[in-house]
Amino acid sequence: AARIKRTANSTYNQARALFTPAAIAWYCDPDNNPHAAVWKTFADAMTTFHRHYHAYKFDKLPRKTCATPSDDTVAATIRAWTETSDHDLFLAIGLILSFGLRLGEVRQAKASWLTIRQGVPILYAGAGEDDNQVRVKNHTGAIVVRALDPFYTILRTRIHTTAATDSPLITQPATIGNRVSAFLRAHGWRTIKTAHALRDYAGSQIYMKLGPHDAMTWLRHSNIQVTTDYYTGFVSTLKQLDRAAIPIAWATAAGQWTPKIVEA
């Protein structure tokens, strides 16, 4: 029910954005729109509608607190991830935990995205002038993010340093979202967006150990408010006092390497 209300809010706000004063002025200008006269009539009706409807607009719904999994659930999930024989699943979860990728980005990921820059392993995609653009949420067409351990080291155990490949890492991208969700739910994750909760978990570890600014950079948020408002579920739940006990760290590299997937 809450999801339906949020969707209604979002749809209404998107529609309303089409009728800002600047947009209406553009629609009603004959130099821009051959149907300006018709649009003028329509826009006047919409303005009247909005003026009346403003008092009855949807109320913003409070964000539901994420039901974060227990330490035992997380530990069991990581262990099952390292042991799975589903290679797509292994790679997808590894990319989420190691680089904070969203599912849409996981589906596009290529082995050539994984590289070493300035002595550290990073995921580097679409950031150069000659690089193919990547479909990302912030519409920048690029992803540049540093690898996070211990997840990256685990991920690398099944990627060998041999011939380069520009092939997609995920062989069945259409089903990977459902498979990741089913895997996490089978291990006790009860959030609505399970894959995103996994990204939340990794980002929260950075937040707790290294601070909100490093978490913001790794999660690729446009501002720190997004990080503090939406990605601190584990922080508020765990309230870690001993930062040294948090197992994450930035990944390091002994030397240059080029990845290639090794089948399970």
PDB file of C-alpha atoms in Angstrom:
ATOM      1  CA  ALA A   1       0.000   0.000   0.000  1.00  0.00           C
ATOM      2  CA  ALA A   2       2.807   2.421   0.844  1.00  0.00           C
ATOM      3  CA  ARG A   3       4.516   1.689  -2.464  1.00  0.00           C
ATOM      4  CA  ILE A   4       1.301   2.482  -4.383  1.00  0.00           C
ATOM      5  CA  LYS A   5       0.978   5.821  -2.577  1.00  0.00           C
ATOM      6  CA  ARG A   6       4.604   6.715  -3.266  1.00  0.00           C
ATOM      7  CA  THR A   7       4.156   5.829  -6.930  1.00  0.00           C
ATOM      8  CA  ALA A   8       1.072   8.044  -7.090  1.00  0.00           C
ATOM      9  CA  ASN A   9       3.037  10.893  -5.515  1.00  0.00           C
ATOM     10  CA  SER A  10       5.893  10.431  -7.964  1.00  0.00           C
ATOM     11  CA  THR A  11       3.614  10.238 -11.016  1.00  0.00           C
ATOM     12  CA  TYR A  12       1.723  13.357  -9.995  1.00  0.00           C
ATOM     13  CA  ASN A  13       4.929  15.306  -9.367  1.00  0.00           C
ATOM     14  CA  GLN A  14       6.303  14.284 -12.761  1.00  0.00           C
ATOM     15  CA  ALA A  15       3.101  15.423 -14.462  1.00  0.00           C
ATOM     16  CA  ARG A  16       3.066  18.675 -12.520  1.00  0.00           C
ATOM     17  CA  ALA A  17       6.638  19.404 -13.643  1.00  0.00           C
ATOM     18  CA  LEU A  18       5.381  19.608 -17.229  1.00  0.00           C
ATOM     19  CA  PHE A  19       3.360  22.679 -16.308  1.00  0.00           C
ATOM     20  CA  THR A  20       5.852  24.995 -14.672  1.00  0.00           C
ATOM     21  CA  PRO A  21       5.404  28.675 -15.636  1.00  0.00           C
ATOM     22  CA  ALA A  22       8.457  28.518 -17.911  1.00  0.00           C
ATOM     23  CA  ALA A  23       7.186  25.379 -19.649  1.00  0.00           C
ATOM     24  CA  ILE A  24       3.698  26.825 -20.166  1.00  0.00           C
ATOM     25  CA  ALA A  25       5.189  30.012 -21.634  1.00  0.00           C
ATOM     26  CA  TRP A  26       7.188  27.911 -24.094  1.00  0.00           C
ATOM     27  CA  TYR A  27       4.172  25.802 -25.098  1.00  0.00           C
ATOM     28  CA  CYS A  28       2.052  28.914 -25.693  1.00  0.00           C
ATOM     29  CA  ASP A  29       4.608  30.722 -27.843  1.00  0.00           C
ATOM     30  CA  PRO A  30       3.635  30.417 -31.545  1.00  0.00           C
ATOM     31  CA  ASP A  31       7.320  30.501 -32.499  1.00  0.00           C
ATOM     32  CA  ASN A  32       7.848  27.248 -30.598  1.00  0.00           C
ATOM     33  CA  ASN A  33       4.537  25.500 -31.003  1.00  0.00           C
ATOM     34  CA  PRO A  34       2.276  25.571 -34.092  1.00  0.00           C
ATOM     35  CA  HIS A  35      -0.619  24.561 -31.819  1.00  0.00           C
ATOM     36  CA  ALA A  36      -0.021  27.386 -29.373  1.00  0.00           C
ATOM     37  CA  ALA A  37      -3.635  28.592 -29.397  1.00  0.00           C
ATOM     38  CA  VAL A  38      -4.924  25.189 -28.367  1.00  0.00           C
ATOM     39  CA  TRP A  39      -2.183  24.908 -25.747  1.00  0.00           C
ATOM     40  CA  LYS A  40      -3.138  28.310 -24.343  1.00  0.00           C
ATOM     41  CA  THR A  41      -6.656  27.062 -23.671  1.00  0.00           C
ATOM     42  CA  PHE A  42      -5.346  23.851 -22.195  1.00  0.00           C
ATOM     43  CA  ALA A  43      -2.704  25.612 -20.055  1.00  0.00           C
ATOM     44  CA  ASP A  44      -5.295  28.040 -18.645  1.00  0.00           C
ATOM     45  CA  ALA A  45      -7.437  25.084 -17.638  1.00  0.00           C
ATOM     46  CA  MET A  46      -4.456  23.342 -16.071  1.00  0.00           C
ATOM     47  CA  THR A  47      -3.472  26.481 -14.152  1.00  0.00           C
ATOM     48  CA  THR A  48      -6.977  26.737 -12.741  1.00  0.00           C
ATOM     49  CA  PHE A  49      -6.905  23.039 -11.888  1.00  0.00           C
ATOM     50  CA  HIS A  50      -3.572  23.291 -10.088  1.00  0.00           C
ATOM     51  CA  ARG A  51      -4.670  26.361  -8.167  1.00  0.00           C
ATOM     52  CA  HIS A  52      -7.703  24.444  -6.907  1.00  0.00           C
ATOM     53  CA  TYR A  53      -5.928  21.112  -6.477  1.00  0.00           C
ATOM     54  CA  HIS A  54      -2.994  22.563  -4.563  1.00  0.00           C
ATOM     55  CA  ALA A  55      -4.948  22.337  -1.303  1.00  0.00           C
ATOM     56  CA  TYR A  56      -5.570  18.646  -1.910  1.00  0.00           C
ATOM     57  CA  LYS A  57      -2.129  17.542  -3.028  1.00  0.00           C
ATOM     58  CA  PHE A  58      -0.651  14.293  -1.777  1.00  0.00           C
ATOM     59  CA  ASP A  59       1.153  14.436   1.522  1.00  0.00           C
ATOM     60  CA  LYS A  60       4.740  13.265   1.476  1.00  0.00           C
ATOM     61  CA  LEU A  61       4.922   9.843   3.049  1.00  0.00           C
ATOM     62  CA  PRO A  62       7.479   9.180   5.766  1.00  0.00           C
ATOM     63  CA  ARG A  63      10.316   6.909   4.695  1.00  0.00           C
ATOM     64  CA  LYS A  64       9.978   3.469   6.180  1.00  0.00           C
ATOM     65  CA  THR A  65      12.996   2.444   8.223  1.00  0.00           C
ATOM     66  CA  CYS A  66      14.946  -0.348   6.568  1.00  0.00           C
ATOM     67  CA  ALA A  67      14.638  -3.685   8.363  1.00  0.00           C
ATOM     68  CA  THR A  68      18.363  -4.342   8.473  1.00  0.00           C
ATOM     69  CA  PRO A  69      19.442  -7.970   8.734  1.00  0.00           C
ATOM     70  CA  SER A  70      21.277  -9.257  11.773  1.00  0.00           C
ATOM     71  CA  ASP A  71      25.022  -9.843  11.938  1.00  0.00           C
ATOM     72  CA  ASP A  72      24.382 -13.583  11.650  1.00  0.00           C
ATOM     73  CA  THR A  73      22.249 -13.046   8.550  1.00  0.00           C
ATOM     74  CA  VAL A  74      24.924 -10.904   6.899  1.00  0.00           C
ATOM     75  CA  ALA A  75      27.659 -13.408   7.776  1.00  0.00           C
ATOM     76  CA  ALA A  76      25.606 -16.299   6.397  1.00  0.00           C
ATOM     77  CA  THR A  77      24.903 -14.323   3.231  1.00  0.00           C
ATOM     78  CA  ILE A  78      28.571 -13.554   2.606  1.00  0.00           C
ATOM     79  CA  ARG A  79      29.522 -17.169   3.232  1.00  0.00           C
ATOM     80  CA  ALA A  80      26.836 -18.448   0.838  1.00  0.00           C
ATOM     81  CA  TRP A  81      27.955 -15.910  -1.749  1.00  0.00           C
ATOM     82  CA  THR A  82      31.529 -17.225  -1.696  1.00  0.00           C
ATOM     83  CA  GLU A  83      30.263 -20.785  -2.093  1.00  0.00           C
ATOM     84  CA  THR A  84      27.620 -20.346  -4.812  1.00  0.00           C
ATOM     85  CA  SER A  85      28.113 -22.176  -8.101  1.00  0.00           C
ATOM     86  CA  ASP A  86      25.939 -19.640  -9.951  1.00  0.00           C
ATOM     87  CA  HIS A  87      28.651 -17.550 -11.571  1.00  0.00           C
ATOM     88  CA  ASP A  88      26.340 -14.695 -12.613  1.00  0.00           C
ATOM     89  CA  LEU A  89      25.024 -14.487  -9.073  1.00  0.00           C
ATOM     90  CA  PHE A  90      28.531 -14.517  -7.639  1.00  0.00           C
ATOM     91  CA  LEU A  91      29.614 -11.695  -9.938  1.00  0.00           C
ATOM     92  CA  ALA A  92      26.485  -9.589  -9.388  1.00  0.00           C
ATOM     93  CA  ILE A  93      26.702  -9.680  -5.602  1.00  0.00           C
ATOM     94  CA  GLY A  94      30.446  -9.137  -5.776  1.00  0.00           C
ATOM     95  CA  LEU A  95      30.021  -6.025  -7.928  1.00  0.00           C
ATOM     96  CA  ILE A  96      27.399  -4.606  -5.576  1.00  0.00           C
ATOM     97  CA  LEU A  97      29.536  -5.175  -2.482  1.00  0.00           C
ATOM     98  CA  SER A  98      32.886  -4.266  -4.039  1.00  0.00           C
ATOM     99  CA  PHE A  99      31.853  -1.188  -6.031  1.00  0.00           C
ATOM    100  CA  GLY A 100      28.351  -0.251  -4.914  1.00  0.00           C
ATOM    101  CA  LEU A 101      26.836  -0.891  -8.334  1.00  0.00           C
ATOM    102  CA  ARG A 102      23.090  -0.717  -8.819  1.00  0.00           C
ATOM    103  CA  LEU A 103      21.402  -3.635 -10.584  1.00  0.00           C
ATOM    104  CA  GLY A 104      21.061  -1.681 -13.833  1.00  0.00           C
ATOM    105  CA  GLU A 105      24.801  -1.028 -13.746  1.00  0.00           C
ATOM    106  CA  VAL A 106      25.567  -4.654 -12.885  1.00  0.00           C
ATOM    107  CA  ARG A 107      23.744  -5.739 -16.049  1.00  0.00           C
ATOM    108  CA  GLN A 108      26.037  -3.525 -18.155  1.00  0.00           C
ATOM    109  CA  ALA A 109      29.308  -4.369 -16.382  1.00  0.00           C
ATOM    110  CA  LYS A 110      32.258  -5.596 -18.437  1.00  0.00           C
ATOM    111  CA  ALA A 111      35.530  -7.142 -17.397  1.00  0.00           C
ATOM    112  CA  SER A 112      37.342  -4.217 -19.014  1.00  0.00           C
ATOM    113  CA  TRP A 113      35.776  -1.886 -16.430  1.00  0.00           C
ATOM    114  CA  LEU A 114      37.998  -3.399 -13.734  1.00  0.00           C
ATOM    115  CA  THR A 115      41.447  -1.868 -13.745  1.00  0.00           C
ATOM    116  CA  ILE A 116      44.252  -0.364 -11.682  1.00  0.00           C
ATOM    117  CA  ARG A 117      44.673   3.411 -11.450  1.00  0.00           C
ATOM    118  CA  GLN A 118      47.341   5.112  -9.347  1.00  0.00           C
ATOM    119  CA  GLY A 119      48.134   1.825  -7.667  1.00  0.00           C
ATOM    120  CA  VAL A 120      44.621   0.939  -6.518  1.00  0.00           C
ATOM    121  CA  PRO A 121      41.925  -1.249  -8.079  1.00  0.00           C
ATOM    122  CA  ILE A 122      38.928   0.689  -9.348  1.00  0.00           C
ATOM    123  CA  LEU A 123      35.915   0.256 -11.562  1.00  0.00           C
ATOM    124  CA  TYR A 124      36.316   2.739 -14.406  1.00  0.00           C
ATOM    125  CA  ALA A 125      33.658   2.976 -17.107  1.00  0.00           C
ATOM    126  CA  GLY A 126      32.613   5.648 -19.578  1.00  0.00           C
ATOM    127  CA  ALA A 127      34.817   8.326 -18.014  1.00  0.00           C
ATOM    128  CA  GLY A 128      37.086   9.053 -21.002  1.00  0.00           C
ATOM    129  CA  GLU A 129      36.275  10.898 -24.215  1.00  0.00           C
ATOM    130  CA  ASP A 130      36.505   7.717 -26.270  1.00  0.00           C
ATOM    131  CA  ASP A 131      34.734   5.475 -23.760  1.00  0.00           C
ATOM    132  CA  ASN A 132      31.221   4.165 -24.372  1.00  0.00           C
ATOM    133  CA  GLN A 133      28.693   5.862 -22.153  1.00  0.00           C
ATOM    134  CA  VAL A 134      27.154   3.900 -19.300  1.00  0.00           C
ATOM    135  CA  ARG A 135      23.500   4.147 -18.324  1.00  0.00           C
ATOM    136  CA  VAL A 136      23.633   5.442 -14.765  1.00  0.00           C
ATOM    137  CA  LYS A 137      21.116   7.066 -12.444  1.00  0.00           C
ATOM    138  CA  ASN A 138      22.823  10.465 -12.373  1.00  0.00           C
ATOM    139  CA  HIS A 139      22.997  10.577 -16.214  1.00  0.00           C
ATOM    140  CA  THR A 140      26.740  11.295 -16.240  1.00  0.00           C
ATOM    141  CA  GLY A 141      27.404   8.281 -18.463  1.00  0.00           C
ATOM    142  CA  ALA A 142      30.334   7.236 -16.272  1.00  0.00           C
ATOM    143  CA  ILE A 143      31.268   5.251 -13.193  1.00  0.00           C
ATOM    144  CA  VAL A 144      34.537   5.720 -11.347  1.00  0.00           C
ATOM    145  CA  VAL A 145      34.671   4.051  -7.946  1.00  0.00           C
ATOM    146  CA  ARG A 146      37.355   2.488  -5.790  1.00  0.00           C
ATOM    147  CA  ALA A 147      37.211  -1.188  -4.810  1.00  0.00           C
ATOM    148  CA  LEU A 148      36.182  -2.133  -1.293  1.00  0.00           C
ATOM    149  CA  ASP A 149      37.667  -5.038   0.629  1.00  0.00           C
ATOM    150  CA  PRO A 150      37.187  -7.761   1.777  1.00  0.00           C
ATOM    151  CA  PHE A 151      34.567  -8.092  -0.965  1.00  0.00           C
ATOM    152  CA  TYR A 152      36.849  -7.181  -3.850  1.00  0.00           C
ATOM    153  CA  THR A 153      39.484  -9.719  -2.848  1.00  0.00           C
ATOM    154  CA  ILE A 154      36.783 -12.399  -2.676  1.00  0.00           C
ATOM    155  CA  LEU A 155      35.449 -11.326  -6.074  1.00  0.00           C
ATOM    156  CA  ARG A 156      38.923 -11.469  -7.582  1.00  0.00           C
ATOM    157  CA  THR A 157      39.434 -15.090  -6.516  1.00  0.00           C
ATOM    158  CA  ARG A 158      37.334 -16.080  -9.527  1.00  0.00           C
ATOM    159  CA  ILE A 159      38.744 -13.538 -11.950  1.00  0.00           C
ATOM    160  CA  HIS A 160      42.183 -14.415 -13.282  1.00  0.00           C
ATOM    161  CA  THR A 161      44.847 -12.013 -14.569  1.00  0.00           C
ATOM    162  CA  THR A 162      44.944 -13.236 -18.152  1.00  0.00           C
ATOM    163  CA  ALA A 163      43.653 -11.992 -21.509  1.00  0.00           C
ATOM    164  CA  ALA A 164      41.482  -8.867 -21.597  1.00  0.00           C
ATOM    165  CA  THR A 165      37.821  -9.095 -22.539  1.00  0.00           C
ATOM    166  CA  ASP A 166      35.176  -6.496 -23.284  1.00  0.00           C
ATOM    167  CA  SER A 167      32.321  -8.946 -22.967  1.00  0.00           C
ATOM    168  CA  PRO A 168      29.529  -8.393 -20.421  1.00  0.00           C
ATOM    169  CA  LEU A 169      30.245 -10.073 -17.125  1.00  0.00           C
ATOM    170  CA  ILE A 170      26.646 -11.176 -16.596  1.00  0.00           C
ATOM    171  CA  THR A 171      25.594 -13.761 -19.167  1.00  0.00           C
ATOM    172  CA  GLN A 172      21.860 -13.648 -18.295  1.00  0.00           C
ATOM    173  CA  PRO A 173      21.182  -9.999 -17.391  1.00  0.00           C
ATOM    174  CA  ALA A 174      17.399 -10.227 -17.780  1.00  0.00           C
ATOM    175  CA  THR A 175      17.047 -12.592 -14.812  1.00  0.00           C
ATOM    176  CA  ILE A 176      19.878 -11.471 -12.550  1.00  0.00           C
ATOM    177  CA  GLY A 177      17.759  -9.060 -10.518  1.00  0.00           C
ATOM    178  CA  ASN A 178      15.270 -11.754  -9.536  1.00  0.00           C
ATOM    179  CA  ARG A 179      18.067 -14.202  -8.791  1.00  0.00           C
ATOM    180  CA  VAL A 180      19.887 -11.780  -6.500  1.00  0.00           C
ATOM    181  CA  SER A 181      16.618 -10.976  -4.725  1.00  0.00           C
ATOM    182  CA  ALA A 182      15.708 -14.649  -4.306  1.00  0.00           C
ATOM    183  CA  PHE A 183      19.194 -15.411  -2.973  1.00  0.00           C
ATOM    184  CA  LEU A 184      19.066 -12.633  -0.388  1.00  0.00           C
ATOM    185  CA  ARG A 185      15.520 -13.418   0.706  1.00  0.00           C
ATOM    186  CA  ALA A 186      16.486 -17.056   1.122  1.00  0.00           C
ATOM    187  CA  HIS A 187      19.160 -15.893   3.561  1.00  0.00           C
ATOM    188  CA  GLY A 188      16.896 -13.686   5.654  1.00  0.00           C
ATOM    189  CA  TRP A 189      16.856 -10.249   3.973  1.00  0.00           C
ATOM    190  CA  ARG A 190      13.370  -8.755   4.342  1.00  0.00           C
ATOM    191  CA  THR A 191      13.745  -5.342   2.700  1.00  0.00           C
ATOM    192  CA  ILE A 192      11.651  -4.276  -0.300  1.00  0.00           C
ATOM    193  CA  LYS A 193      14.678  -3.712  -2.541  1.00  0.00           C
ATOM    194  CA  THR A 194      17.051  -6.448  -1.480  1.00  0.00           C
ATOM    195  CA  ALA A 195      19.833  -5.689  -3.959  1.00  0.00           C
ATOM    196  CA  HIS A 196      19.763  -2.028  -2.979  1.00  0.00           C
ATOM    197  CA  ALA A 197      19.877  -3.042   0.686  1.00  0.00           C
ATOM    198  CA  LEU A 198      23.101  -4.906  -0.069  1.00  0.00           C
ATOM    199  CA  ARG A 199      24.549  -1.686  -1.520  1.00  0.00           C
ATOM    200  CA  ASP A 200      23.232   0.091   1.579  1.00  0.00           C
ATOM    201  CA  TYR A 201      25.060  -2.390   3.791  1.00  0.00           C
ATOM    202  CA  ALA A 202      28.421  -1.857   2.083  1.00  0.00           C
ATOM    203  CA  GLY A 203      27.998   1.922   1.990  1.00  0.00           C
ATOM    204  CA  SER A 204      27.032   1.980   5.654  1.00  0.00           C
ATOM    205  CA  GLN A 205      30.206   0.118   6.552  1.00  0.00           C
ATOM    206  CA  ILE A 206      32.190   2.910   4.873  1.00  0.00           C
ATOM    207  CA  TYR A 207      30.064   5.508   6.653  1.00  0.00           C
ATOM    208  CA  MET A 208      30.746   3.963  10.063  1.00  0.00           C
ATOM    209  CA  LYS A 209      34.461   3.371   9.571  1.00  0.00           C
ATOM    210  CA  LEU A 210      35.628   6.147   7.247  1.00  0.00           C
ATOM    211  CA  GLY A 211      32.933   8.786   7.570  1.00  0.00           C
ATOM    212  CA  PRO A 212      30.009  10.151   5.542  1.00  0.00           C
ATOM    213  CA  HIS A 213      32.081  11.915   2.868  1.00  0.00           C
ATOM    214  CA  ASP A 214      33.874   8.717   1.820  1.00  0.00           C
ATOM    215  CA  ALA A 215      30.518   6.930   1.830  1.00  0.00           C
ATOM    216  CA  MET A 216      28.997   9.669  -0.342  1.00  0.00           C
ATOM    217  CA  THR A 217      31.849   9.393  -2.863  1.00  0.00           C
ATOM    218  CA  TRP A 218      31.705   5.601  -3.025  1.00  0.00           C
ATOM    219  CA  LEU A 219      27.917   5.575  -3.367  1.00  0.00           C
ATOM    220  CA  ARG A 220      28.225   8.303  -6.053  1.00  0.00           C
ATOM    221  CA  HIS A 221      25.687  10.631  -4.497  1.00  0.00           C
ATOM    222  CA  SER A 222      25.386  14.230  -5.652  1.00  0.00           C
ATOM    223  CA  ASN A 223      25.381  15.541  -2.083  1.00  0.00           C
ATOM    224  CA  ILE A 224      25.933  14.283   1.428  1.00  0.00           C
ATOM    225  CA  GLN A 225      22.316  14.859   2.443  1.00  0.00           C
ATOM    226  CA  VAL A 226      21.232  11.904   0.327  1.00  0.00           C
ATOM    227  CA  THR A 227      23.807   9.716   2.085  1.00  0.00           C
ATOM    228  CA  THR A 228      22.832  10.782   5.581  1.00  0.00           C
ATOM    229  CA  ASP A 229      19.092  10.592   4.881  1.00  0.00           C
ATOM    230  CA  TYR A 230      18.834   7.309   3.029  1.00  0.00           C
ATOM    231  CA  TYR A 231      21.931   5.174   3.497  1.00  0.00           C
ATOM    232  CA  THR A 232      22.422   5.049   7.242  1.00  0.00           C
ATOM    233  CA  GLY A 233      19.976   2.285   8.130  1.00  0.00           C
ATOM    234  CA  PHE A 234      22.761   0.004   9.293  1.00  0.00           C
ATOM    235  CA  VAL A 235      24.473   2.917  11.020  1.00  0.00           C
ATOM    236  CA  SER A 236      21.457   3.755  13.164  1.00  0.00           C
ATOM    237  CA  THR A 237      20.799   0.079  13.828  1.00  0.00           C
ATOM    238  CA  LEU A 238      24.323  -1.033  14.724  1.00  0.00           C
ATOM    239  CA  LYS A 239      25.794   2.170  16.214  1.00  0.00           C
ATOM    240  CA  GLN A 240      29.306   0.736  16.061  1.00  0.00           C
ATOM    241  CA  LEU A 241      31.579   2.185  18.724  1.00  0.00           C
ATOM    242  CA  ASP A 242      34.759   0.381  17.733  1.00  0.00           C
ATOM    243  CA  ARG A 243      35.642   1.403  14.184  1.00  0.00           C
ATOM    244  CA  ALA A 244      38.565  -1.011  14.122  1.00  0.00           C
ATOM    245  CA  ALA A 245      36.102  -3.883  14.423  1.00  0.00           C
ATOM    246  CA  ILE A 246      34.397  -2.973  11.142  1.00  0.00           C
ATOM    247  CA  PRO A 247      35.910  -5.368   8.573  1.00  0.00           C
ATOM    248  CA  ILE A 248      35.970  -3.135   5.460  1.00  0.00           C
ATOM    249  CA  ALA A 249      38.987  -1.349   3.976  1.00  0.00           C
ATOM    250  CA  TRP A 250      39.948   0.190   0.642  1.00  0.00           C
ATOM    251  CA  ALA A 251      41.365  -2.482  -1.639  1.00  0.00           C
ATOM    252  CA  THR A 252      44.997  -2.294  -2.704  1.00  0.00           C
ATOM    253  CA  ALA A 253      46.846  -3.922  -5.596  1.00  0.00           C
ATOM    254  CA  ALA A 254      50.289  -5.453  -5.832  1.00  0.00           C
ATOM    255  CA  GLY A 255      50.556  -4.746  -9.555  1.00  0.00           C
ATOM    256  CA  GLN A 256      48.749  -4.234 -12.840  1.00  0.00           C
ATOM    257  CA  TRP A 257      46.358  -6.949 -13.930  1.00  0.00           C
ATOM    258  CA  THR A 258      43.697  -7.543 -16.544  1.00  0.00           C
ATOM    259  CA  PRO A 259      40.646  -9.564 -15.529  1.00  0.00           C
ATOM    260  CA  LYS A 260      39.074 -12.529 -17.228  1.00  0.00           C
ATOM    261  CA  ILE A 261      36.151 -14.529 -15.882  1.00  0.00           C
ATOM    262  CA  VAL A 262      36.875 -18.107 -14.894  1.00  0.00           C
ATOM    263  CA  GLU A 263      33.832 -20.349 -14.905  1.00  0.00           C
ATOM    264  CA  ALA A 264      32.887 -22.101 -11.680  1.00  0.00           C
TER     265      ALA A 264
END
